[in-house]
Tab-separated table of C-alpha atoms in Angstrom:
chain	number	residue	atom	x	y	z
A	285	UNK	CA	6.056	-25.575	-46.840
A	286	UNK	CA	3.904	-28.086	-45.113
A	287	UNK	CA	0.624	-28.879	-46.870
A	288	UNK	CA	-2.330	-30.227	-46.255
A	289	UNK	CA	-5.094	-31.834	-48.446
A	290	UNK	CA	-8.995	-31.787	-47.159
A	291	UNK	CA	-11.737	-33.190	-48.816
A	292	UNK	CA	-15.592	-33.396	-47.863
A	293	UNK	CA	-18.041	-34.644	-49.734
A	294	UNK	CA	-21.784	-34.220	-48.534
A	295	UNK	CA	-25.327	-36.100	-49.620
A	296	UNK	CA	-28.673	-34.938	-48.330
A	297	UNK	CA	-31.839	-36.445	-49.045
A	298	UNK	CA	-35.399	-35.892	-47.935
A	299	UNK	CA	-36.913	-39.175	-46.729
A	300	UNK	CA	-40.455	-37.297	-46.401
A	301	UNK	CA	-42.042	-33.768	-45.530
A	302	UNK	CA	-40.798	-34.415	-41.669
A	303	UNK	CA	-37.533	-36.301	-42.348
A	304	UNK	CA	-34.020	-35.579	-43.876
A	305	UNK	CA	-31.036	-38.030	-43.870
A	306	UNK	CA	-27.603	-36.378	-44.990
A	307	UNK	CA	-24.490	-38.404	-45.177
A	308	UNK	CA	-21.055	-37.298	-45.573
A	309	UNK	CA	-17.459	-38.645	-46.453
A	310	UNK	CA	-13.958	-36.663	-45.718
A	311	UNK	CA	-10.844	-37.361	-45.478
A	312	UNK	CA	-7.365	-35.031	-44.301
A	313	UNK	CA	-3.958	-36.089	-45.486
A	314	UNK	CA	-0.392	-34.404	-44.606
A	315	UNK	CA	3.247	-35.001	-43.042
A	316	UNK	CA	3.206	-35.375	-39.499
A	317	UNK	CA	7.087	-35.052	-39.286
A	318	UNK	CA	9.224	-31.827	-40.244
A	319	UNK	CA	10.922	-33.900	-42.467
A	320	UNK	CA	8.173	-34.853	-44.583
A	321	UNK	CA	8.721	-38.210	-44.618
A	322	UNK	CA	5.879	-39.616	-42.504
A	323	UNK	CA	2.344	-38.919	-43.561
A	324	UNK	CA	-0.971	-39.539	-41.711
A	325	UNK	CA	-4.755	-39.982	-43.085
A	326	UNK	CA	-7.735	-39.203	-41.051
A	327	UNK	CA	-11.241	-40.654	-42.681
A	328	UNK	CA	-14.879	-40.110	-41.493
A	329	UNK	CA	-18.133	-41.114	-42.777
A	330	UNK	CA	-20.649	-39.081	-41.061
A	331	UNK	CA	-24.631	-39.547	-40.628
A	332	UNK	CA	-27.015	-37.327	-39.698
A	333	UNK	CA	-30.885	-37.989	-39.337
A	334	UNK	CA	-33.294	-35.194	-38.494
A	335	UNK	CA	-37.283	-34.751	-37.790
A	336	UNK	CA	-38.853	-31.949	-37.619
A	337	UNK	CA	-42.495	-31.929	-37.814
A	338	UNK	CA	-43.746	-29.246	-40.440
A	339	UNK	CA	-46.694	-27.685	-38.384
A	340	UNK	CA	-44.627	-27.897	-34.889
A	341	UNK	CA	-41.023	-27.227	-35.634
A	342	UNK	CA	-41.237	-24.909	-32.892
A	343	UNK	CA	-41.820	-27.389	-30.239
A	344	UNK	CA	-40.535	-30.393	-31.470
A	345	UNK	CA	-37.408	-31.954	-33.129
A	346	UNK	CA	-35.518	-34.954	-33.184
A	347	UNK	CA	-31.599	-34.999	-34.334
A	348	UNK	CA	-29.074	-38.035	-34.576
A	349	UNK	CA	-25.991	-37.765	-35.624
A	350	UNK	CA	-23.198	-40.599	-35.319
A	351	UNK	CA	-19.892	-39.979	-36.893
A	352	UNK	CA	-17.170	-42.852	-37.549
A	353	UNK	CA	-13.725	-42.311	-37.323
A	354	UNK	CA	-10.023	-43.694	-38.995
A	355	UNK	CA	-7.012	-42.516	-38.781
A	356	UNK	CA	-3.539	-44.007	-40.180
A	357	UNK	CA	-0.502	-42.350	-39.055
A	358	UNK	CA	3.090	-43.599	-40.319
A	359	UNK	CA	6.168	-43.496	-38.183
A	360	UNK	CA	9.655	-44.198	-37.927
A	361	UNK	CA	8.669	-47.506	-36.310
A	362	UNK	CA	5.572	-48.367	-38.271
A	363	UNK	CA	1.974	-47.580	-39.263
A	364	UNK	CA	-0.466	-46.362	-36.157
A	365	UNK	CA	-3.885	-47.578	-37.468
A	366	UNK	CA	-6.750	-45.744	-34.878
A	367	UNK	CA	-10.339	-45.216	-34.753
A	368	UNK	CA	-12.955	-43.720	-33.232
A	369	UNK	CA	-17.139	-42.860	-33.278
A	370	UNK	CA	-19.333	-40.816	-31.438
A	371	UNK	CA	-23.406	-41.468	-31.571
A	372	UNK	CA	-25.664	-38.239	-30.223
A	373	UNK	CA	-29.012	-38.030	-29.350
A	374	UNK	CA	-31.235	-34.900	-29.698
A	375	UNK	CA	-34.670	-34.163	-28.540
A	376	UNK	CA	-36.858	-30.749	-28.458
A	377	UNK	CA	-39.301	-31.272	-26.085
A	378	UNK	CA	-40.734	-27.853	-26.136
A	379	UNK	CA	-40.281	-24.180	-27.582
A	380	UNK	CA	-37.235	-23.535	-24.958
A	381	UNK	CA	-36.113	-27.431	-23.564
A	382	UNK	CA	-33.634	-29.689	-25.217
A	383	UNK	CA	-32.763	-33.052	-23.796
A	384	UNK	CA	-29.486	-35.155	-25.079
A	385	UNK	CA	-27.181	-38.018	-24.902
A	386	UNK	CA	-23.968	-38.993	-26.598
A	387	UNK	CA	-21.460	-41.415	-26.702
A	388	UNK	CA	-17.775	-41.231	-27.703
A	389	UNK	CA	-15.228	-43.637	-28.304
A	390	UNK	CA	-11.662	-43.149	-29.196
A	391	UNK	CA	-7.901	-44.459	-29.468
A	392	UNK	CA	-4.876	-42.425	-29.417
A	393	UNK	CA	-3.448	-41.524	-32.664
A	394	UNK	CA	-0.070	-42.041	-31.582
A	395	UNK	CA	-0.863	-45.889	-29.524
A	396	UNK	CA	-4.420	-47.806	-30.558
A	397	UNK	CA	-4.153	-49.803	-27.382
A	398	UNK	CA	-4.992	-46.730	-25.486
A	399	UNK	CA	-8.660	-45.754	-25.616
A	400	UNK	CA	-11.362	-43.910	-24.109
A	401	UNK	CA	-15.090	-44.138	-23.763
A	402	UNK	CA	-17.294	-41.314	-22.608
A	403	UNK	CA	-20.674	-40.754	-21.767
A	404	UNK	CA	-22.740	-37.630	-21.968
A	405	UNK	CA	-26.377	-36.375	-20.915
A	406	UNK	CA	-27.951	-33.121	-20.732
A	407	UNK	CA	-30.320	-30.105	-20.747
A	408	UNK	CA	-30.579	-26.957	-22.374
A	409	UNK	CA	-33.169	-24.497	-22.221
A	410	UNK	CA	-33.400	-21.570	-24.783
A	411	UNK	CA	-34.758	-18.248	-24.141
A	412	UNK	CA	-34.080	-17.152	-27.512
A	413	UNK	CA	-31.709	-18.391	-30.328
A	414	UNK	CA	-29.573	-15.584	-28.409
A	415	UNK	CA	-29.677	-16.813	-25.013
A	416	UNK	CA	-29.788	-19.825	-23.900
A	417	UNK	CA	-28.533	-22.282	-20.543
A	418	UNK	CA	-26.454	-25.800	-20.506
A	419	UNK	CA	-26.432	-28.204	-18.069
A	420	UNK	CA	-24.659	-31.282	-19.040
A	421	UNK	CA	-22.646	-34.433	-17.307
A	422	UNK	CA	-19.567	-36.400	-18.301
A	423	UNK	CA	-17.887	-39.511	-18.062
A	424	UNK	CA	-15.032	-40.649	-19.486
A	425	UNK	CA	-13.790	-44.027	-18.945
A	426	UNK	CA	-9.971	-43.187	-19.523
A	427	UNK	CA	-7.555	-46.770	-20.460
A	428	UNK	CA	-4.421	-44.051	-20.509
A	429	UNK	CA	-0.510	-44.788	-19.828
A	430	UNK	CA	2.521	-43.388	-21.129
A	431	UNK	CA	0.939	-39.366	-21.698
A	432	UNK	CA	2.009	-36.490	-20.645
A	433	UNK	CA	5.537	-37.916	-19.620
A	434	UNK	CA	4.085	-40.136	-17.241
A	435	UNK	CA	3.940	-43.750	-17.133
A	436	UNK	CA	0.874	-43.830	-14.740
A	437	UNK	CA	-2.774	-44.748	-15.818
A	438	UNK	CA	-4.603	-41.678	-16.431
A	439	UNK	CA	-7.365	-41.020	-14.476
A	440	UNK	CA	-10.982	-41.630	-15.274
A	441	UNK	CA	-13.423	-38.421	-14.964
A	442	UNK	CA	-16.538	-36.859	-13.917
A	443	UNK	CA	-17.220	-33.493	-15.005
A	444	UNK	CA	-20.575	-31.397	-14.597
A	445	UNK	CA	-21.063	-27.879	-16.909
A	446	UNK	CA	-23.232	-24.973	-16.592
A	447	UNK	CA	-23.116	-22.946	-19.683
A	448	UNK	CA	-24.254	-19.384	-20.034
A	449	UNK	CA	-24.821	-18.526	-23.863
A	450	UNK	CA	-25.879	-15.012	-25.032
A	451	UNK	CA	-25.118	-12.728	-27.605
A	452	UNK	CA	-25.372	-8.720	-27.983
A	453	UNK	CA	-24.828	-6.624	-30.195
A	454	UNK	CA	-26.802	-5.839	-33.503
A	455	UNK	CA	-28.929	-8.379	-33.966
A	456	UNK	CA	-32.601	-9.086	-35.527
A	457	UNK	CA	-34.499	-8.421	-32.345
A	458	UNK	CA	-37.278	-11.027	-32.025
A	459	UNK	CA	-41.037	-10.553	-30.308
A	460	UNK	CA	-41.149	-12.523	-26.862
């Protein structure tokens, strides 16, 4: 049997009637081998800071989150020490529009001197907490070699989504 071990461990605190901080801590250990010999570690330390005015949370809200990454993976030719953050923007301008931004950094697991960068921004607007649209952009600034069987840099990348969200089914219905 192959195990894993997870552990979380989450803080919140109210900075005042508008504002809440929460931090947490985790960690995931097991073999990465099917001989159990190797073992690899991946580590975060999450934070998370949120307004939301009391007498508008309807229309307004503003959410950051940045996440920090390490992992540590052991293998027959040494230790593979990686890491990795992202950092995301949030901001309700209205009852039904959300604007955001993110950022995302990241080495391979398996090679830290392969790495990628990417850069999000978007829009969503929200009928209901049932329905709602996406429209987002990404970049990802790819410094890839040596994947997928190849020994070729990996291309860098533009991507555009349009996202459809809705649910049905029984549900609380709401007054619009």
């Amino acid at each position: 049997i192959n195990m894993v071990a997870v552990g979380n461990f989450t803080s919140f605190y109210d900075i005042t009637e508008n504002t809440f901080f929460e931090w947490r801590l985790g960690a995931i250990t097991g073999y990465n081998d099917p001989d159990r010999t190797q073992n690899s570690v991946v580590g975060n330390l999450a934070f998370n800071l949120k307004w939301i005015p009391s007498d508008r949370a309807k229309y307004r809200t503003l959410d950051w989150k940045t996440e920090i990454l390490y992992g540590h993976r052991n293998t027959p030719l040494g230790a593979v020490k990686s890491t990795g953050f992202y950092s995301s923007l949030q901001n309700k301008l209205n009852a039904s529009w959300w604007i955001f931004g993110r950022i995302d950094y990241s080495q391979l697991p398996s090679d830290n001197n392969q790495e990628e960068w990417a850069f999000t921004v978007g829009a969503d607007f929200w009928q209901s907490e049932f329905v709602f649209l996406r429209w987002q952009y990404q970049y990802s600034n790819r410094d890839f070699y040596k994947t997928f069987n190849s020994f070729s840099p990996y291309p860098n990348d533009h991507s555009v989504v349009f996202q459809v969200n809705w649910a049905m089914g029984p549900h609380k219905h709401e007054a619009y």
